[in-house]
Tab-separated table of C-alpha atoms and ligand atoms in Angstrom:
chain	number	residue	atom	x	y	z
A	1	UNK	CA	133.059	176.527	65.310
A	2	UNK	CA	129.791	178.042	64.074
A	3	UNK	CA	127.023	178.236	66.682
A	4	UNK	CA	123.570	179.786	66.251
A	5	UNK	CA	122.775	181.201	69.670
A	6	UNK	CA	121.387	184.711	69.510
A	7	UNK	CA	119.796	187.232	67.171
A	8	UNK	CA	122.594	189.572	68.163
A	9	UNK	CA	125.242	187.571	66.327
A	10	UNK	CA	124.035	188.154	62.761
A	11	UNK	CA	124.725	191.005	60.371
A	12	UNK	CA	122.416	192.039	57.513
A	13	UNK	CA	125.041	190.577	55.129
A	14	UNK	CA	124.745	187.196	56.810
A	15	UNK	CA	120.938	187.417	56.583
A	16	UNK	CA	121.103	188.219	52.878
A	17	UNK	CA	123.355	185.251	52.169
A	18	UNK	CA	121.246	182.902	54.262
A	19	UNK	CA	117.995	184.051	52.670
A	20	UNK	CA	119.452	183.555	49.217
A	21	UNK	CA	120.282	179.992	50.169
A	22	UNK	CA	116.809	179.507	51.695
A	23	UNK	CA	115.322	180.657	48.388
A	24	UNK	CA	117.512	178.112	46.604
A	25	UNK	CA	116.199	175.427	48.976
A	26	UNK	CA	112.620	176.476	48.203
A	27	UNK	CA	113.210	176.094	44.447
A	28	UNK	CA	115.058	172.809	44.794
A	29	UNK	CA	112.350	171.332	47.006
A	30	UNK	CA	109.806	172.136	44.305
A	31	UNK	CA	111.701	170.157	41.649
A	32	UNK	CA	111.595	166.350	41.991
A	33	UNK	CA	115.060	165.848	40.437
A	34	UNK	CA	116.705	168.564	42.510
A	35	UNK	CA	114.980	167.207	45.590
A	36	UNK	CA	116.679	163.852	45.102
A	37	UNK	CA	120.069	165.495	44.584
A	38	UNK	CA	119.548	167.524	47.755
A	39	UNK	CA	118.822	164.343	49.670
A	40	UNK	CA	122.368	163.146	48.867
A	41	UNK	CA	124.050	166.334	50.026
A	42	UNK	CA	125.002	165.458	53.589
A	43	UNK	CA	124.709	161.690	53.535
A	44	UNK	CA	126.602	160.117	56.385
A	45	UNK	CA	126.372	163.127	58.701
A	46	UNK	CA	124.232	163.266	61.823
A	47	UNK	CA	122.263	165.959	63.637
A	48	UNK	CA	121.358	165.559	67.322
A	49	UNK	CA	117.978	167.105	68.106
A	50	UNK	CA	117.339	167.503	71.822
A	51	UNK	CA	114.116	169.180	72.927
A	52	UNK	CA	113.630	169.637	76.670
A	53	UNK	CA	110.494	171.729	76.054
A	54	UNK	CA	107.441	171.005	73.881
A	55	UNK	CA	107.574	171.942	70.215
A	56	UNK	CA	105.782	171.182	66.960
A	57	UNK	CA	107.182	173.511	64.306
A	58	UNK	CA	110.770	174.095	65.405
A	59	UNK	CA	111.534	170.454	66.139
A	60	UNK	CA	109.776	169.039	63.111
A	61	UNK	CA	111.221	171.571	60.700
A	62	UNK	CA	114.742	170.836	61.951
A	63	UNK	CA	114.064	167.118	61.633
A	64	UNK	CA	112.652	167.469	58.123
A	65	UNK	CA	115.435	169.870	57.168
A	66	UNK	CA	118.114	167.385	58.270
A	67	UNK	CA	116.356	164.548	56.417
A	68	UNK	CA	115.803	166.538	53.215
A	69	UNK	CA	119.545	167.269	53.169
A	70	UNK	CA	120.405	163.605	53.577
A	71	UNK	CA	121.605	163.828	57.178
A	72	UNK	CA	120.549	161.336	59.831
A	73	UNK	CA	118.798	162.735	62.877
A	74	UNK	CA	118.486	161.302	66.367
A	75	UNK	CA	117.546	162.768	69.711
A	76	UNK	CA	114.549	163.246	71.937
A	77	UNK	CA	111.351	165.239	71.700
A	78	UNK	CA	110.964	165.095	75.465
A	79	UNK	CA	114.583	165.129	76.528
A	80	UNK	CA	113.814	166.208	80.081
A	81	UNK	CA	112.178	162.832	80.669
A	82	UNK	CA	113.413	160.482	77.960
A	83	UNK	CA	117.109	161.341	77.913
A	84	UNK	CA	119.678	160.812	80.651
A	85	UNK	CA	118.819	164.302	81.941
A	86	UNK	CA	116.277	162.583	84.170
A	87	UNK	CA	119.094	160.559	85.721
A	88	UNK	CA	120.925	163.779	86.483
A	89	UNK	CA	123.190	164.149	83.464
A	90	UNK	CA	124.376	167.719	82.875
A	91	UNK	CA	123.969	169.726	79.663
A	92	UNK	CA	127.761	169.670	79.423
A	93	UNK	CA	127.974	165.866	79.440
A	94	UNK	CA	125.066	165.452	77.054
A	95	UNK	CA	126.782	167.823	74.635
A	96	UNK	CA	130.069	165.913	74.798
A	97	UNK	CA	128.145	162.692	74.206
A	98	UNK	CA	126.309	163.987	71.130
A	99	UNK	CA	129.551	165.549	69.912
A	100	UNK	CA	131.057	162.083	69.662
A	101	UNK	CA	128.299	160.886	67.341
A	102	UNK	CA	126.904	163.794	65.342
A	103	UNK	CA	128.063	166.811	63.326
A	104	UNK	CA	125.658	169.370	64.830
A	105	UNK	CA	123.166	169.664	67.649
A	106	UNK	CA	119.869	171.510	67.907
A	107	UNK	CA	118.684	172.170	71.427
A	108	UNK	CA	115.593	173.638	73.083
A	109	UNK	CA	115.652	174.062	76.835
A	110	UNK	CA	113.558	175.745	79.517
A	111	UNK	CA	116.637	177.289	81.067
A	112	UNK	CA	117.740	180.635	79.610
A	113	UNK	CA	121.361	180.326	78.493
A	114	UNK	CA	121.272	176.522	78.144
A	115	UNK	CA	122.385	176.620	74.494
A	116	UNK	CA	125.308	178.864	75.463
A	117	UNK	CA	126.417	176.243	77.983
A	118	UNK	CA	126.313	173.569	75.285
A	119	UNK	CA	128.150	175.784	72.788
A	120	UNK	CA	130.734	176.604	75.444
A	121	UNK	CA	131.882	172.978	75.372
A	122	UNK	CA	133.174	173.681	71.879
A	123	UNK	CA	132.761	170.108	70.709
A	124	UNK	CA	129.936	170.486	68.198
A	125	UNK	CA	128.074	173.366	66.480
A	126	UNK	CA	124.998	174.181	68.585
A	127	UNK	CA	121.789	175.677	67.235
A	128	UNK	CA	119.556	177.288	69.844
A	129	UNK	CA	115.974	176.141	69.256
A	130	UNK	CA	114.717	178.366	72.095
A	131	UNK	CA	116.095	178.823	75.603
A	132	UNK	CA	113.558	179.739	78.286
A	133	UNK	CA	112.617	183.401	78.103
A	134	UNK	CA	115.899	184.131	76.367
A	135	UNK	CA	116.140	183.833	72.618
A	136	UNK	CA	114.848	181.948	69.614
A	137	UNK	CA	117.218	183.017	66.848
A	138	UNK	CA	116.146	180.568	64.141
A	139	UNK	CA	112.511	181.627	64.562
A	140	UNK	CA	113.543	185.266	64.191
A	141	UNK	CA	115.508	184.379	61.044
A	142	UNK	CA	112.440	182.808	59.460
A	143	UNK	CA	110.326	185.755	60.610
A	144	UNK	CA	112.744	188.140	58.957
A	145	UNK	CA	112.818	186.008	55.808
A	146	UNK	CA	109.006	186.178	55.718
A	147	UNK	CA	109.019	189.964	56.099
A	148	UNK	CA	111.586	190.244	53.311
A	149	UNK	CA	109.516	187.963	51.063
A	150	UNK	CA	106.265	189.810	51.746
A	151	UNK	CA	107.374	193.428	51.999
A	152	UNK	CA	110.431	193.323	49.742
A	153	UNK	CA	112.630	195.070	52.299
A	154	UNK	CA	113.861	194.913	55.880
A	155	UNK	CA	114.443	198.587	56.571
A	156	UNK	CA	112.150	201.580	56.975
A	157	UNK	CA	109.376	199.404	58.379
A	158	UNK	CA	106.851	200.004	61.136
A	159	UNK	CA	106.442	196.718	62.967
A	160	UNK	CA	103.995	196.075	65.797
A	161	UNK	CA	105.116	193.345	68.199
A	162	UNK	CA	102.474	192.338	70.717
A	163	UNK	CA	101.517	189.861	73.420
A	164	UNK	CA	103.562	188.459	76.289
A	165	UNK	CA	106.766	190.312	75.481
A	166	UNK	CA	108.268	189.715	78.884
A	167	UNK	CA	108.453	185.954	78.473
A	168	UNK	CA	108.173	185.471	74.725
A	169	UNK	CA	111.601	184.710	73.296
A	170	UNK	CA	110.581	185.029	69.627
A	171	UNK	CA	109.501	188.653	70.103
A	172	UNK	CA	112.783	189.428	71.834
A	173	UNK	CA	114.908	187.917	69.066
A	174	UNK	CA	112.886	189.538	66.287
A	175	UNK	CA	113.156	193.005	67.869
A	176	UNK	CA	116.938	192.630	68.005
A	177	UNK	CA	117.190	191.526	64.378
A	178	UNK	CA	114.999	194.373	63.134
A	179	UNK	CA	117.192	196.848	65.001
A	180	UNK	CA	120.109	195.929	62.741
A	181	UNK	CA	118.403	197.686	59.816
A	182	UNK	CA	118.005	201.414	59.279
A	183	UNK	CA	114.779	203.277	59.861
A	184	UNK	CA	112.696	200.555	61.469
A	185	UNK	CA	110.169	201.622	64.091
A	186	UNK	CA	108.850	199.165	66.633
A	187	UNK	CA	105.568	199.457	68.503
A	188	UNK	CA	105.331	197.078	71.436
A	189	UNK	CA	101.812	196.195	72.589
A	190	UNK	CA	101.253	194.520	75.970
A	191	UNK	CA	99.893	195.199	79.417
A	192	UNK	CA	102.418	196.874	81.756
A	193	UNK	CA	103.174	193.503	83.396
A	194	UNK	CA	104.279	191.991	80.110
A	195	UNK	CA	106.526	194.670	78.643
A	196	UNK	CA	109.637	193.640	76.740
A	197	UNK	CA	112.828	193.339	78.809
A	198	UNK	CA	115.115	196.269	79.549
A	199	UNK	CA	118.006	194.418	77.875
A	200	UNK	CA	116.149	194.556	74.557
A	201	UNK	CA	115.220	198.214	75.030
A	202	UNK	CA	118.875	198.999	75.722
A	203	UNK	CA	119.884	197.173	72.550
A	204	UNK	CA	117.340	199.187	70.546
A	205	UNK	CA	118.527	202.444	72.071
A	206	UNK	CA	122.163	201.681	71.240
A	207	UNK	CA	121.296	200.811	67.655
A	208	UNK	CA	119.149	203.950	67.316
A	209	UNK	CA	115.921	202.064	66.677
A	210	UNK	CA	112.823	204.021	67.651
A	211	UNK	CA	110.230	202.189	69.699
A	212	UNK	CA	107.088	202.882	71.704
A	213	UNK	CA	105.087	200.891	74.246
A	214	UNK	CA	101.339	200.834	74.564
A	215	UNK	CA	98.442	198.658	75.583
A	216	UNK	CA	96.239	200.041	72.845
A	217	UNK	CA	96.339	197.502	70.039
A	218	UNK	CA	94.062	199.475	67.724
A	219	UNK	CA	96.163	202.629	67.676
A	220	UNK	CA	99.345	200.603	67.232
A	221	UNK	CA	97.919	198.826	64.174
A	222	UNK	CA	97.334	202.042	62.247
A	223	UNK	CA	99.771	202.351	59.360
A	224	UNK	CA	101.817	199.294	60.391
A	225	UNK	CA	103.698	197.294	57.756
A	226	UNK	CA	103.730	194.126	59.839
A	227	UNK	CA	102.034	192.918	62.998
A	228	UNK	CA	103.741	190.171	64.975
A	229	UNK	CA	101.348	188.722	67.525
A	230	UNK	CA	102.219	186.217	70.255
A	231	UNK	CA	100.505	184.167	72.930
A	232	UNK	CA	100.619	184.394	76.702
A	233	UNK	CA	103.514	182.160	77.833
A	234	UNK	CA	101.418	180.460	80.453
A	235	UNK	CA	103.955	177.762	81.265
A	236	UNK	CA	106.485	180.397	82.307
A	237	UNK	CA	103.966	182.183	84.532
A	238	UNK	CA	103.181	178.968	86.334
A	239	UNK	CA	106.758	178.636	87.434
A	240	UNK	CA	106.686	182.240	88.648
A	241	UNK	CA	103.490	181.558	90.581
A	242	UNK	CA	105.084	178.535	92.225
A	243	UNK	CA	108.088	180.476	93.381
A	244	UNK	CA	106.745	183.952	94.093
A	245	UNK	CA	103.334	183.255	95.513
A	246	UNK	CA	101.509	185.882	93.443
A	247	UNK	CA	97.913	186.344	94.666
A	248	UNK	CA	95.668	184.802	92.087
A	249	UNK	CA	92.777	187.213	92.254
A	250	UNK	CA	93.791	190.558	93.710
A	251	UNK	CA	91.081	192.232	95.772
A	252	UNK	CA	90.861	195.269	93.515
A	253	UNK	CA	88.942	193.284	90.918
A	254	UNK	CA	85.254	192.836	91.592
A	255	UNK	CA	84.896	189.632	89.686
A	256	UNK	CA	86.803	187.109	87.651
A	257	UNK	CA	85.667	188.524	84.335
A	258	UNK	CA	87.060	191.911	85.171
A	259	UNK	CA	90.343	190.338	86.166
A	260	UNK	CA	90.588	188.547	82.843
A	261	UNK	CA	90.153	191.842	81.074
A	262	UNK	CA	92.629	193.747	83.148
A	263	UNK	CA	95.505	191.458	83.919
A	264	UNK	CA	96.898	188.315	82.466
A	265	UNK	CA	98.739	186.662	85.351
A	266	UNK	CA	95.650	186.533	87.469
A	267	UNK	CA	93.848	184.661	84.769
A	268	UNK	CA	95.751	181.635	85.916
A	269	UNK	CA	93.180	181.323	88.643
A	270	UNK	CA	90.641	180.663	85.915
A	271	UNK	CA	92.760	178.243	83.933
A	272	UNK	CA	93.364	175.406	86.309
A	273	UNK	CA	95.765	172.867	84.841
A	274	UNK	CA	93.006	170.313	85.021
A	275	UNK	CA	92.669	168.720	81.587
A	276	UNK	CA	89.048	167.778	82.200
A	277	UNK	CA	87.895	171.367	82.639
A	278	UNK	CA	87.376	173.472	79.524
A	279	UNK	CA	90.030	176.168	79.301
A	280	UNK	CA	88.392	179.595	79.358
A	281	UNK	CA	89.638	182.512	77.264
A	282	UNK	CA	93.344	183.111	77.871
A	283	UNK	CA	93.612	186.498	76.267
A	284	UNK	CA	91.898	189.728	77.276
A	285	UNK	CA	89.436	190.705	74.558
A	286	UNK	CA	91.294	193.911	73.728
A	287	UNK	CA	94.310	191.808	72.680
A	288	UNK	CA	92.493	189.501	70.309
A	289	UNK	CA	92.959	190.063	66.579
A	290	UNK	CA	89.523	189.521	65.068
A	291	UNK	CA	87.419	190.944	62.255
A	292	UNK	CA	87.113	194.280	64.042
A	293	UNK	CA	90.893	194.552	64.358
A	294	UNK	CA	91.309	193.750	60.657
A	295	UNK	CA	89.261	196.844	59.880
A	296	UNK	CA	91.882	199.213	61.277
A	297	UNK	CA	94.836	197.589	59.469
A	298	UNK	CA	96.120	198.742	56.083
A	299	UNK	CA	95.301	196.571	53.084
A	300	UNK	CA	98.958	195.487	52.832
A	301	UNK	CA	99.767	195.003	56.520
A	302	UNK	CA	100.976	191.457	57.118
A	303	UNK	CA	99.877	189.529	60.200
A	304	UNK	CA	102.485	187.179	61.640
A	305	UNK	CA	102.628	184.818	64.607
A	306	UNK	CA	105.339	182.321	65.590
A	307	UNK	CA	102.582	179.855	66.580
A	308	UNK	CA	101.203	178.058	68.506
A	309	UNK	CA	98.153	180.283	68.604
A	310	UNK	CA	95.801	179.923	71.530
A	311	UNK	CA	93.013	182.468	71.143
A	312	UNK	CA	94.859	185.722	70.466
A	313	UNK	CA	94.071	185.566	66.741
A	314	UNK	CA	90.536	184.579	65.877
A	315	UNK	CA	90.388	181.684	63.415
A	316	UNK	CA	88.212	183.773	61.094
A	317	UNK	CA	91.337	185.875	60.400
A	318	UNK	CA	93.067	182.907	58.720
A	319	UNK	CA	91.147	183.420	55.483
A	320	UNK	CA	92.314	187.032	55.195
A	321	UNK	CA	95.126	187.396	52.625
A	322	UNK	CA	97.114	189.451	55.142
A	323	UNK	CA	97.485	186.450	57.475
A	324	UNK	CA	100.967	184.961	56.944
A	325	UNK	CA	101.500	182.716	59.962
A	326	UNK	CA	101.215	179.427	58.131
A	327	UNK	CA	103.522	180.722	55.384
A	328	UNK	CA	106.039	181.392	58.158
A	329	UNK	CA	106.001	177.667	58.952
A	330	UNK	CA	106.950	176.748	55.390
A	331	UNK	CA	109.584	179.468	55.266
A	332	UNK	CA	111.034	178.024	58.465
A	333	UNK	CA	111.763	174.774	56.715
A	334	UNK	CA	113.812	176.485	53.987
A	335	UNK	CA	115.628	178.748	56.428
A	336	UNK	CA	116.552	175.800	58.642
A	337	UNK	CA	117.687	173.793	55.624
A	338	UNK	CA	119.906	176.729	54.652
A	339	UNK	CA	121.270	176.987	58.195
A	340	UNK	CA	122.005	173.281	58.509
A	341	UNK	CA	123.552	173.183	55.039
A	342	UNK	CA	125.829	176.039	55.984
A	343	UNK	CA	126.943	174.280	59.151
A	344	UNK	CA	127.243	170.759	57.749
A	345	UNK	CA	129.280	171.834	54.730
A	346	UNK	CA	132.107	172.837	57.080
A	347	UNK	CA	132.239	169.442	58.792
B	1	NCD	C1	107.546	179.738	69.979
B	1	NCD	C2	108.506	179.317	71.054
B	1	NCD	O1	108.680	178.129	71.307
B	1	NCD	O2	109.115	180.215	71.602
B	1	NCD	N1	107.137	178.711	69.144
B	1	NCD	C3	107.881	178.434	68.035
B	1	NCD	O3	108.998	178.005	68.142
B	1	NCD	N2	107.339	178.693	66.846
B	1	NCD	C4	106.447	180.573	70.429
B	1	NCD	C5	105.624	180.103	71.579
B	1	NCD	O4	105.780	179.019	72.090
B	1	NCD	O5	104.757	180.880	71.960
């Protein structure tokens, strides 16, 4: 049974095949006759789409992908509350239930390893739509597809990956995928508290992929082929705060502004989860991609982001031809159509 669980499971050959199919999907979607034919392709099959964490792009692109291929989709966009999970049903039982009705299941969950639990039931192909601070393999596939489309290659690249690398699952999955190609160099940009996990560094070391870590965004940008920027995963920090009782404003900072500049976690003290209050800047100013940052990039550097963006890329950057984050969204649709087609054709 084919599951999509981790960036580690794919080979460059698999990527090449998948991207060829994604390209085919792109062309077919652009042709009204082909589009109608495509919409007959998996008629009568179902895809369960269970999201226990918020999502716009991943959930909607899976839903559109299933529909554009003729499959029926059902599930929940707030499965933690609107599915039987709230009554205490286990992931195992939910998987067996969906397995009786559908041909594949897409799942996003706040718990790292949740998709592996579902796949372990072996009743239905499971696609991991993001599991806690673990992995987001389908996002990394579309990121890779975008790099291939824009740069024409996936090896010998210098890629900057920045932001909350400790909690951001897309950065983790992308780093792993890039390490499966020769000659790539990764530059990780974050504050020391948000460095990428040791498990990823070990994977890079084993595969012989060179990497460096810095908190100097400007130096890292010099000569880069691609910059992959991510947001602070605030929702994951809140759960840490609840359990570990981290002091909100450590005494070594003289004022709140200084704290914002120096350390992300402590910014939570300034961003009360009170909807009525305006949310102040989330990102320290030296981690915001703005017009000044564009000046140090090469003319052909591409700027990527899995989205959602909060304030770590200034909106004025969107008009720059190097900004590719909304193209990534469209590419995600074709990549997910290719993935679902590949899985549904075996049913
Ligand atoms: C990401 C995620 O959910 O991990 N979003 C996405 O799927 N494009 C990134 C994020 O939430 O920061």
